[in-house]
XYZ file of C-alpha atoms in Angstrom:
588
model
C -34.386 -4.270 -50.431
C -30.712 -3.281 -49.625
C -31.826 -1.697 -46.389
C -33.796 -5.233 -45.471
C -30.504 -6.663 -46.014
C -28.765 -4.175 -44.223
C -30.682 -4.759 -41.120
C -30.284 -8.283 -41.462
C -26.812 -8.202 -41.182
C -26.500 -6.050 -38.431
C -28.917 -8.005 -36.554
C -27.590 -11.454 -37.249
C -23.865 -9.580 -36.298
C -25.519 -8.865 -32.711
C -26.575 -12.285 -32.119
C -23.761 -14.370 -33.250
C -21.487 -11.557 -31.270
C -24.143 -12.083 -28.222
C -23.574 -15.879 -28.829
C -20.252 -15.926 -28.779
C -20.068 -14.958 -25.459
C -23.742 -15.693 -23.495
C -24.848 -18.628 -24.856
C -24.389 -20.948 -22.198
C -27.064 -18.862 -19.662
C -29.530 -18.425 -22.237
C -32.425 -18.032 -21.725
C -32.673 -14.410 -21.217
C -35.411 -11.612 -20.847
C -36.017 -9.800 -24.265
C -37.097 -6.335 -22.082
C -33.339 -5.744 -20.767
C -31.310 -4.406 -23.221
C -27.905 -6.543 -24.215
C -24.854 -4.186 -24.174
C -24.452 -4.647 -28.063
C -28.143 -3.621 -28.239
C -27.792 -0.520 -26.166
C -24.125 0.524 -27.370
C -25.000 -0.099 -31.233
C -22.172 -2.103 -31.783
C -21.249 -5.346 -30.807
C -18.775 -6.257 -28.093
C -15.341 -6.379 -28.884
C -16.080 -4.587 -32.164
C -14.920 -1.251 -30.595
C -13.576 -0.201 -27.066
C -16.352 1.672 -24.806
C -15.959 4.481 -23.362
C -16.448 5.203 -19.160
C -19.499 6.900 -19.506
C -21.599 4.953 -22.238
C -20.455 1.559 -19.767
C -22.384 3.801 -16.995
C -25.040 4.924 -19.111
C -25.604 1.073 -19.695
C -25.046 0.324 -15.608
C -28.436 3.237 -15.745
C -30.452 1.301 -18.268
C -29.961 -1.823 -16.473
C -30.258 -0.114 -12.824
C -33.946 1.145 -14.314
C -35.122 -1.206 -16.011
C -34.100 -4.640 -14.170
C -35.450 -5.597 -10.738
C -32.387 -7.095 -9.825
C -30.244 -3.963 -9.983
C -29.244 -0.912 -7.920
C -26.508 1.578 -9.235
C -24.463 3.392 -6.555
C -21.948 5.854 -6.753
C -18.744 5.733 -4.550
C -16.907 9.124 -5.488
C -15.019 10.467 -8.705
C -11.919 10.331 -10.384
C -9.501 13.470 -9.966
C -10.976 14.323 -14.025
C -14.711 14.273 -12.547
C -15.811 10.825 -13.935
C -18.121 9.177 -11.642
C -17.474 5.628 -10.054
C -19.893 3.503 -9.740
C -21.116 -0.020 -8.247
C -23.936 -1.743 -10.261
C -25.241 -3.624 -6.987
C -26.608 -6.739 -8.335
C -28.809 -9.794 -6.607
C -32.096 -11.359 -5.899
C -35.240 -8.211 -5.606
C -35.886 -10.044 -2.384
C -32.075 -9.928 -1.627
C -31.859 -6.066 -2.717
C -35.045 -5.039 -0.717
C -33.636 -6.295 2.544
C -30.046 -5.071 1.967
C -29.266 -3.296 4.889
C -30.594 -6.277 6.897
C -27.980 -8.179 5.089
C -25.089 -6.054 5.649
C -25.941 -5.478 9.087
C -25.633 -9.434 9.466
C -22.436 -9.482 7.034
C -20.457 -6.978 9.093
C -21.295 -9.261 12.829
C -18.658 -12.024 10.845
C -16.075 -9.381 11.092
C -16.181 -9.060 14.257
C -14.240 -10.997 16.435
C -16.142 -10.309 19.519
C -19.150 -12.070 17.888
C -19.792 -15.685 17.700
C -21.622 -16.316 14.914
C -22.734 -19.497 12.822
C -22.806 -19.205 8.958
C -25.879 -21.438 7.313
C -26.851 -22.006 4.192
C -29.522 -18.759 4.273
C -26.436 -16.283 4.814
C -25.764 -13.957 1.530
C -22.410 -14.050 0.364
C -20.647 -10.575 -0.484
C -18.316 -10.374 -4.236
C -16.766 -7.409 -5.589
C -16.173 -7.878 -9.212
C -13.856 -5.167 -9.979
C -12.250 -4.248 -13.295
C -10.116 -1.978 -15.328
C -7.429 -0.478 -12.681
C -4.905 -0.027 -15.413
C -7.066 1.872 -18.034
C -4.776 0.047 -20.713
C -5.715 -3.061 -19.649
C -9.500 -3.141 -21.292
C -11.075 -6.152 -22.128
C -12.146 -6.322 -18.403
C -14.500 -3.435 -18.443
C -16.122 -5.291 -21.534
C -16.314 -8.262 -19.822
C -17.872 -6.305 -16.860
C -20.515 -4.929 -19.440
C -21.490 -8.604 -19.958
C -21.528 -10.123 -16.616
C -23.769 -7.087 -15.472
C -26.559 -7.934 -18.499
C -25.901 -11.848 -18.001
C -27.064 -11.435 -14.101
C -29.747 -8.736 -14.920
C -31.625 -10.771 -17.833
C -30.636 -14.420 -17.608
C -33.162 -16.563 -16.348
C -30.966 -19.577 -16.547
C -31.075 -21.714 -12.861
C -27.504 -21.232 -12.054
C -27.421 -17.296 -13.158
C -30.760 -17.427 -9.993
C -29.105 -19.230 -7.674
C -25.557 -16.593 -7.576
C -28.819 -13.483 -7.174
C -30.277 -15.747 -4.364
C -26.991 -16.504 -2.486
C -25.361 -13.710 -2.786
C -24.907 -9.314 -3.292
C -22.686 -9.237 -6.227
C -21.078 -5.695 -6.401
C -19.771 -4.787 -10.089
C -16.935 -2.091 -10.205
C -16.417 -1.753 -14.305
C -13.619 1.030 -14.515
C -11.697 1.515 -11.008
C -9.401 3.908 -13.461
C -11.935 5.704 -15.587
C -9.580 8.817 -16.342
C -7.380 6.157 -17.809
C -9.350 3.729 -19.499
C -10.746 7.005 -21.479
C -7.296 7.949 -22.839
C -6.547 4.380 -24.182
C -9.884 4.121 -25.614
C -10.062 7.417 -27.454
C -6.231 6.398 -28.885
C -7.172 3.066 -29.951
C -10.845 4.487 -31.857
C -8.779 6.816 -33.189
C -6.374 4.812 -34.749
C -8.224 1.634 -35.557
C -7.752 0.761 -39.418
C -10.158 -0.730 -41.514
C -9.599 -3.381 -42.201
C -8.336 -3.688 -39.277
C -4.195 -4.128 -38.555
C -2.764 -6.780 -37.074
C 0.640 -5.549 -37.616
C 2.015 -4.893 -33.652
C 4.584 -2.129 -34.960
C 1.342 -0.037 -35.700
C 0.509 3.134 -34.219
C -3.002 1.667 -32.860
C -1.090 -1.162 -31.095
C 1.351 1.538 -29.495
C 0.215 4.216 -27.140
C 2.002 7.646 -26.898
C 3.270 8.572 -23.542
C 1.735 8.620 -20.937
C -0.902 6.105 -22.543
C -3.433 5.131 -20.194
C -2.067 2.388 -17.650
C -2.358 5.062 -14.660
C -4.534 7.566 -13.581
C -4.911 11.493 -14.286
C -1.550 11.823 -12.054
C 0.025 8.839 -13.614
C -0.367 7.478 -10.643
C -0.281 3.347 -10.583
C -3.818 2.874 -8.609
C -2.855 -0.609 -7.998
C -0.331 0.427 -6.340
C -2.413 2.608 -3.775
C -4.803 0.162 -1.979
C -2.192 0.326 1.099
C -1.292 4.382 0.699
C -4.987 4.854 -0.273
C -3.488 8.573 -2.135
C -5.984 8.922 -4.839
C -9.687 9.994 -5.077
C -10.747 6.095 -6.789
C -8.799 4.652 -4.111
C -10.223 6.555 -1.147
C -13.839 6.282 -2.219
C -13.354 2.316 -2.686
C -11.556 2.225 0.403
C -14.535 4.013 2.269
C -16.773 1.317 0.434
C -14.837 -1.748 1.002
C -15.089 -1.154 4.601
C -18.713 -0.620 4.950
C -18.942 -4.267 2.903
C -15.996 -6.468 3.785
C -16.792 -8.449 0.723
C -15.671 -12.251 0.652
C -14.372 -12.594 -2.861
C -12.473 -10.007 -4.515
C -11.720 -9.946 -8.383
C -8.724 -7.960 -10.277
C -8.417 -8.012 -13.596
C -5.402 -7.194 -15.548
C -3.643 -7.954 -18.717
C -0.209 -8.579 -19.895
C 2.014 -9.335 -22.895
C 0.321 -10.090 -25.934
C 2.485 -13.174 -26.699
C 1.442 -14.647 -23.525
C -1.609 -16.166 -22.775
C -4.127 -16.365 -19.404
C -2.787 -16.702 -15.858
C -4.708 -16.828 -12.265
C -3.821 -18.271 -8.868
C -2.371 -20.014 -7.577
C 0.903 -17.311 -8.294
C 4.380 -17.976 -7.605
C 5.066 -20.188 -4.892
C 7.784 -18.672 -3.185
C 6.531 -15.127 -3.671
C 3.233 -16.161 -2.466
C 4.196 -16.729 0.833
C 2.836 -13.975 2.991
C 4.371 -14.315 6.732
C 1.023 -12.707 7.903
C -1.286 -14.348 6.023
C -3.104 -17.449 6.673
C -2.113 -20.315 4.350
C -5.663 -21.074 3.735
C -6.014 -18.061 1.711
C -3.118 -18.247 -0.324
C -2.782 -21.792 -0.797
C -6.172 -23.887 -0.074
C -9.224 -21.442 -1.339
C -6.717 -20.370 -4.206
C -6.082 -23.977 -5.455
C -9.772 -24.470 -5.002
C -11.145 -21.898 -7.402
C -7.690 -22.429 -9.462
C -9.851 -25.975 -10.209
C -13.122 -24.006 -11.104
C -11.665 -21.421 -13.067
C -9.674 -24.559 -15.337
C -12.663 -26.377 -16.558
C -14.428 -23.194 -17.299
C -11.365 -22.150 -19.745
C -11.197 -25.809 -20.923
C -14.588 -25.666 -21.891
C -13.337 -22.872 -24.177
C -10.305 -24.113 -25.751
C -8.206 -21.269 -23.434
C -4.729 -21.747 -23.495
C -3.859 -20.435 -19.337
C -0.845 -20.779 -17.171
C -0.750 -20.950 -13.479
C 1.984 -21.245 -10.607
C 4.812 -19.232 -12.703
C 4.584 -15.832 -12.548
C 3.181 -12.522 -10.017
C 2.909 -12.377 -6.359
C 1.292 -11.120 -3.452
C 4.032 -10.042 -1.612
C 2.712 -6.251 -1.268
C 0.136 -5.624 0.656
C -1.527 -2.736 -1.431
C -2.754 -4.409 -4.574
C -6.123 -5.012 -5.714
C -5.631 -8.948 -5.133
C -3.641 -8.969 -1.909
C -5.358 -6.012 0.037
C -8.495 -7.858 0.115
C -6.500 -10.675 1.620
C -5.621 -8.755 4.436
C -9.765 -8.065 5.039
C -10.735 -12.207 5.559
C -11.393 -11.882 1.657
C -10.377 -14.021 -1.299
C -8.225 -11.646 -3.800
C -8.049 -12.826 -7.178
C -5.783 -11.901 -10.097
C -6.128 -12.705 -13.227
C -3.793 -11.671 -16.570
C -5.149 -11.986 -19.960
C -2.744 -11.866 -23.013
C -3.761 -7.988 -24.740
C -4.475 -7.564 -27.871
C -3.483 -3.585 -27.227
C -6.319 -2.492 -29.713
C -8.568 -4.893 -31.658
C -6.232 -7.275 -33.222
C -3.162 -7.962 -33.101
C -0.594 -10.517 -34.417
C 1.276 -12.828 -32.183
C 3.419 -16.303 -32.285
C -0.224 -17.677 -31.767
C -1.290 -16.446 -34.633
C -3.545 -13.545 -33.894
C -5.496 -12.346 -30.884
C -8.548 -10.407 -31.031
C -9.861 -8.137 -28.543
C -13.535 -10.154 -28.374
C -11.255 -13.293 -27.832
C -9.760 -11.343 -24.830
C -13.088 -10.234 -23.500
C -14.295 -13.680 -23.431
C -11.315 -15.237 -21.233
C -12.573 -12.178 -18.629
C -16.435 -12.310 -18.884
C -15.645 -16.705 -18.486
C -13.618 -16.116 -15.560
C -16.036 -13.358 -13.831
C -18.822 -15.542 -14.400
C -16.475 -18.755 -12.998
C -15.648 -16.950 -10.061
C -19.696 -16.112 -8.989
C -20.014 -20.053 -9.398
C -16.759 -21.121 -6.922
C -17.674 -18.450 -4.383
C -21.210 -19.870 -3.909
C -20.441 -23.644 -4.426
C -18.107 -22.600 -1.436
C -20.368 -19.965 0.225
C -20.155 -21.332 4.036
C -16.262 -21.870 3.575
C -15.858 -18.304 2.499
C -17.867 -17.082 5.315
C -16.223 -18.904 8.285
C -12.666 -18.016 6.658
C -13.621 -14.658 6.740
C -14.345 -15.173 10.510
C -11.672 -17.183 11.475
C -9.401 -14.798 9.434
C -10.585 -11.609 12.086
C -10.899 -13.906 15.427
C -7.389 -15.034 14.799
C -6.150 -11.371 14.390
C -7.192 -11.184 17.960
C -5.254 -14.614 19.180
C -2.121 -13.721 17.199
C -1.763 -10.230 18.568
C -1.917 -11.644 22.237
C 0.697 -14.096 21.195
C 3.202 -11.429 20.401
C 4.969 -9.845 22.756
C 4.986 -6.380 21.035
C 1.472 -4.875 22.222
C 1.435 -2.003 20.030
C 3.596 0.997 18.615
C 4.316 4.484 19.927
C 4.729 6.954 16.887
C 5.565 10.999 17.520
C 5.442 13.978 15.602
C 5.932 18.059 16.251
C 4.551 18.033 12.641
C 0.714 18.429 13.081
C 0.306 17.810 9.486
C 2.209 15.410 9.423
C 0.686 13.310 12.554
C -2.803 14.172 10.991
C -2.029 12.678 7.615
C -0.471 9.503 8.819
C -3.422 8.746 11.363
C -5.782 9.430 8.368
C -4.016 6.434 6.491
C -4.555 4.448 9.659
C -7.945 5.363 10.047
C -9.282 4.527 6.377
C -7.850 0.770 7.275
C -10.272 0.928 10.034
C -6.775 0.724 12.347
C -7.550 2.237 15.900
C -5.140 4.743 17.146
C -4.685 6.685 20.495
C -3.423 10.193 21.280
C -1.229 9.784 25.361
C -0.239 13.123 25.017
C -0.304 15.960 22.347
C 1.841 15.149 19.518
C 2.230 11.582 20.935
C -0.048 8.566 19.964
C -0.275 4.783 20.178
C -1.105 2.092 17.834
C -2.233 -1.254 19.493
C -1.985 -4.727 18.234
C -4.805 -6.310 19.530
C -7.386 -5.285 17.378
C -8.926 -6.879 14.079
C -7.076 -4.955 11.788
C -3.570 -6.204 13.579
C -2.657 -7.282 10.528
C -2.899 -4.172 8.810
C -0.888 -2.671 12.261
C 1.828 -4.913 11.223
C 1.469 -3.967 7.548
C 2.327 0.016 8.705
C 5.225 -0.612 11.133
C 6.908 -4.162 10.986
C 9.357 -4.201 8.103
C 10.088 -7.494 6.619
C 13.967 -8.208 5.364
C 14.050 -12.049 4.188
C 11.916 -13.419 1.941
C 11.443 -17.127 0.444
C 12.758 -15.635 -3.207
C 14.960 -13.256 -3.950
C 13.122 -11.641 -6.650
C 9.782 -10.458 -6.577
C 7.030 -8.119 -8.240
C 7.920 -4.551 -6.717
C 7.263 -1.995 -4.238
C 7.339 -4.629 -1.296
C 9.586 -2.837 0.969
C 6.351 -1.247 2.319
C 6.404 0.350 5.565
C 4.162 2.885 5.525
C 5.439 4.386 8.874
C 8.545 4.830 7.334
C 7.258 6.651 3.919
C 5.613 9.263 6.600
C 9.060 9.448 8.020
C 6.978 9.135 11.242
C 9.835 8.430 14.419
C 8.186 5.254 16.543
C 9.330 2.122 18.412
C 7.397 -1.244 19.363
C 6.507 -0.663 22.848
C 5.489 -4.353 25.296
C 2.596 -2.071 27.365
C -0.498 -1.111 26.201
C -2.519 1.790 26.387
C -6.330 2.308 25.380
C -7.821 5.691 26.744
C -8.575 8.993 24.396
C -8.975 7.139 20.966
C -9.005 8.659 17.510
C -12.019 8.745 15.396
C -11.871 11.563 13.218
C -8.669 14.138 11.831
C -11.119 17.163 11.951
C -9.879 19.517 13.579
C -6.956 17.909 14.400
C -3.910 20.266 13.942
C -3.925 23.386 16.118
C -3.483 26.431 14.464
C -4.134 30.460 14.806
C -5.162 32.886 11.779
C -2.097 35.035 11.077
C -1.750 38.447 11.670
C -1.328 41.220 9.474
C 2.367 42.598 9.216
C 3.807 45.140 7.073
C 7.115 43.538 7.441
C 7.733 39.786 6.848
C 5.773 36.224 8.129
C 7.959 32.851 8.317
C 7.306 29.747 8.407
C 8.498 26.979 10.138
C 9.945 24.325 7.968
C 9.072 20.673 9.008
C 5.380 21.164 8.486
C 3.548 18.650 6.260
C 1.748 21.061 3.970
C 5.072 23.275 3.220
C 4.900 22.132 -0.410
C 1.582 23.224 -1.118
C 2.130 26.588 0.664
C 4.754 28.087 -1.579
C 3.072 26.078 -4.295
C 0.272 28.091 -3.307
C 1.832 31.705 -2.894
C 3.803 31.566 -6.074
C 0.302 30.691 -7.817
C -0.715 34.271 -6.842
C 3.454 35.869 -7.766
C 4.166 35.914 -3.865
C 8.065 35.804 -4.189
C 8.824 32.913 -0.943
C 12.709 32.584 0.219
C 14.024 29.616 2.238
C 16.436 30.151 5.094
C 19.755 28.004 4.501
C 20.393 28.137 8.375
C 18.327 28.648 11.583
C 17.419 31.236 13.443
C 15.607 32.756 16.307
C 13.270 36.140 16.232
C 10.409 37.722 17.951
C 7.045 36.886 16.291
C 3.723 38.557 16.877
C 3.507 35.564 18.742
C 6.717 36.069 21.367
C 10.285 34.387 20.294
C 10.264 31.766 18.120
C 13.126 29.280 16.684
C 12.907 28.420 12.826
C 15.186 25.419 11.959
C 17.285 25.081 8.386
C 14.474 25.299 5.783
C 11.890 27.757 7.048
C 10.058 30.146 5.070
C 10.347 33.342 4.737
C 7.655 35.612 2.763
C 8.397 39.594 2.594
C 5.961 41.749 2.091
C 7.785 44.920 0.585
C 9.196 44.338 -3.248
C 6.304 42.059 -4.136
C 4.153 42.536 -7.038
C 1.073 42.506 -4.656
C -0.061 44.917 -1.833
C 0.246 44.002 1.376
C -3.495 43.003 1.695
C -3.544 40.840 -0.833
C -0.445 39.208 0.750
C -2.025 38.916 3.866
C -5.803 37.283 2.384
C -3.588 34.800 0.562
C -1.985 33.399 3.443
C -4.931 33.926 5.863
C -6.704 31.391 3.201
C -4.088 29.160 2.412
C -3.742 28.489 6.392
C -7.360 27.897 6.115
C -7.298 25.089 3.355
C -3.690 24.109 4.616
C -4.154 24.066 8.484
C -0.426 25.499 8.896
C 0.639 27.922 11.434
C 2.131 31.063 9.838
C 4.087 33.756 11.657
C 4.043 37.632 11.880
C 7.224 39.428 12.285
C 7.644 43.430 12.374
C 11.563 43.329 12.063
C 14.244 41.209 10.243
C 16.616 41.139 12.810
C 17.437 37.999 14.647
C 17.916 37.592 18.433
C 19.768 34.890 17.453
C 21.324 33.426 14.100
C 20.829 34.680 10.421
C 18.959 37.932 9.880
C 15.897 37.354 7.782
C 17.853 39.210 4.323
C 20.659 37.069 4.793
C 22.426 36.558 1.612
């Protein structure tokens, strides 16, 4: 009898958890599995880990009709990222049709009239700050709600559209909050916010393996997640963009319209950023009213920078949209609101994922022929301004080659006029983005703003270059292989140096000392005869002996020949340390 009643429990705890959040599509298929179903617990009850969410993505992927789970790369700890591609089977089995069609609106030099037939593209993406993770929960939910619902409204978002679910961009983060937050969770539970579970050691799980802020690196693009969604975004160009976050737990739920003042992007169209967001703003209020969700709009956040999840996409003839849910940091917590719970949190996310699918295809022609207009006007704008493109240089092969990688990812073209001297033109689609790397904006509207909006990415790379009123369009860039020039070193009994401006010094003598090669670093220049004929070394260079090491000289020798592999870097034999000019190479 007692395990009759057990079961009873647990299943009535499933569907009043399943309820609580579903109910309104209802009714759904019984053969796909609901996320409490396949996890064994119900939502909100614990925090799920990366790879049971994509072991769920698998069981939906295989057993729904209306699923297809991709893969986009992996996260610097090996964790997998994934896209649960979600939409009509008759959408799904003519996919590439689609996207062929999708990608002609993005092109300026097409003219090309939306109608109600065309399939819109959304990217609901969660989690970039792995502390941040009622999102990924919510993402759990949307992906079973649009797999097994056979409500009429859940049909019409698989008929009009190729809904792309991202449900941990930060995966390597999300894991170390959730294993600190099992781990500490009380029971009963503790609501007290001074408790370890509510307070994450250092460096808790906000950024990546690196620490690295990944919404923060849409523009720079540094990261594995951020390449690999970069490379995606740009083979889909998706209309509507979602990023989830949270913030303070005494707060409550925020999305756009943000800030006025720090809103106002000088090189974005005011339709994005004012019209569409009021627009969904509208949607996304009666679908938290319906709730009893306390939200806030207007005050806070901006979209100054161009590399976060919500204003990158933007940039691309998308809709970015941010949203900020109060966190309950753990499973409950107690605020000036009384308490928050981490379903309660979940909720506000799964609503507002679930909203957005419902503006974006009320509005499907709108987006469409903004996303157009937003490309074809690159073109007009960039004849209107008198600066046709920029002229960058660099001696630094490395250097040159990592820069025009950055420019490349953005789908940017770039032009080589001479070796070691390139050209970046205006007129192109992605002029905004051109402007984005090289104009750098002084005065804004307000004089205080979110952060890291002083964003020239030409001047990070330290890269010398100049707006130039000619342009220039022979011997274009498509790829960095085999871009920087380099020979294989040979073997010397003496010394090799290095020159010191390259790039890829850093990981050279990172490197070298890896394997106890003992590197010194000139304090002043000097010029000597190489085993490639005189050279000059400037303040900085390297200098690697190869007596007094605790290596033979072959060993020296295979480690450099191999780092210059990996490293591209030109590396320098020498058979004597005396200078024809300058220091001596034992200078003290």
């Amino acid at each position: 009898m007692k395990y009759i009643l057990a079961f009873f429990l647990l299943t009535s705890s499933y569907l009043s958890a399943q309820k609580y959040f579903t109910e309104k599509y209802q009714p759904f298929n019984s053969q796909i599995e609901s996320p409490e179903s396949f996890l064994g617990y119900p939502i909100g009850s614990e925090h799920t880990r990366h790879d049971n969410i994509i072991s769920y993505f698998k069981d939906l992927a295989k057993n729904s009709d209306r699923a297809i789970l991709r893969f986009y790369g992996k996260t610097h700890e090996g964790r997998k990222l994934a896209m649960l591609v979600i939409s009509s089977p008759e959408n799904l089995k003519n996919i590439d049709e689609i996207q062929e069609k999708h990608l002609k609106f993005v092109d300026p030099n097409i003219d090309l009239e939306a109608n109600e037939n065309d399939v819109l593209i959304i990217n609901l993406g969660y989690n970039v700050h792995g502390n941040e993770p009622s999102s990924s929960e919510a993402a759990m939910l949307s992906a079973y709600t649009l797999t097994a619902s056979n409500n009429s409204e859940v049909l019409s978002f698989l008929d009009n559209s190729i809904i792309f679910i991202d449900p941990t961009i930060n995966p390597d983060g999300r894991d170390r909050h959730t294993q600190w937050v099992n781990s500490f969770k009380g029971s009963p539970l503790v609501k007290d916010p001074f408790d370890i579970e509510h307070n994450e050691n250092w460096p808790r799980g906000r950024t990546n393996h690196y620490w690295f802020d990944l919404n923060r690196d849409w523009l720079l693009g540094i990261n594995p997640e951020s390449q690999g969604k970069l490379n995606w975004y740009h083979q889909w160009y998706p209309n509507v963009v979602t990023d989830f976050h949270e913030m303070g737990s005494q707060s409550s739920y925020f999305f756009e319209p943000m800030k006025a003042n720090g809103s106002l992007n000088p090189i974005m169209p005011k339709e994005n950023y004012i019209d569409l967001n009021n627009l969904f703003g509208e949607y996304f209020s009666k679908s938290l009213d319906s709730i009893g969700s306390l939200y806030f709009t207007k005050e806070a956040f901006d979209g100054t920078y161009p590399g976060y999840g919500s204003s990158y996409p933007d940039l691309q003839g998308g809709l970015g949209i941010l949203f900020e849910q109060a966190s309950s940091r753990g499973h409950v917590q107690k605020t000036n609101f009384n308490e928050i719970t981490f379903p309660f949190t979940i909720r506000n996310q799964y609503v507002s994922s679930m909203t957005t699918l419902k503006a974006s295809i009320e509005n499907k022609i709108r987006l469409i022929n903004y996303q157009k207009s937003t490309f074809k006007t690159a073109i007009s704008n960039a004849e209107k301004d008198k600066i046709k493109g920029y002229d960058f240089e660099s001696l630094d092969q490395n250097l040159a080659k990592a820069f025009i990688d950055k420019l490349l990812i953005h789908k940017v073209k770039v032009f080589e006029k001479k070796p070691g001297s390139y050209f970046v033109p205006t007129k192109q689609p992605q002029y905004r983005m051109v402007q984005s790397f090289f104009e750098t904006y002084e005065k804004y509207r307000d004089s205080v703003y979110y952060d890291a909006s002083a964003w020239s990415v030409a001047n990070f790379y330290n890269i010398k270059y100049k707006p130039t009123y000619k342009g220039y369009s022979d011997n274009e860039i498509n790829s960095i292989d085999k871009f920087v020039k380099w020979s294989t070193a040979k073997k010397s009994e003496y010394a090799y140096v290095v020159e010191s401006h390259d790039y890829n010094i850093p990981a050279l003598i990172y490197g070298l000392q890896k394997q106890e090669i003992v590197v010194s670093s000139s304090f002043k220049p000097f010029k000597i005869r190489t085993n490639e004929g005189i050279k000059s070394f400037s303040y900085g260079s390297l200098v690697i002996p190869v007596k007094n090491q605790k290596v033979s000289s072959d060993i020296i020798h295979r480690a450099i020949i191999d780092l210059q592999s990996e490293l591209e870097i030109t590396v320098h034999s020498v058979k004597t340390g005396l200078s024809i000019k300058g220091i001596d190479l034992g200078s003290r």
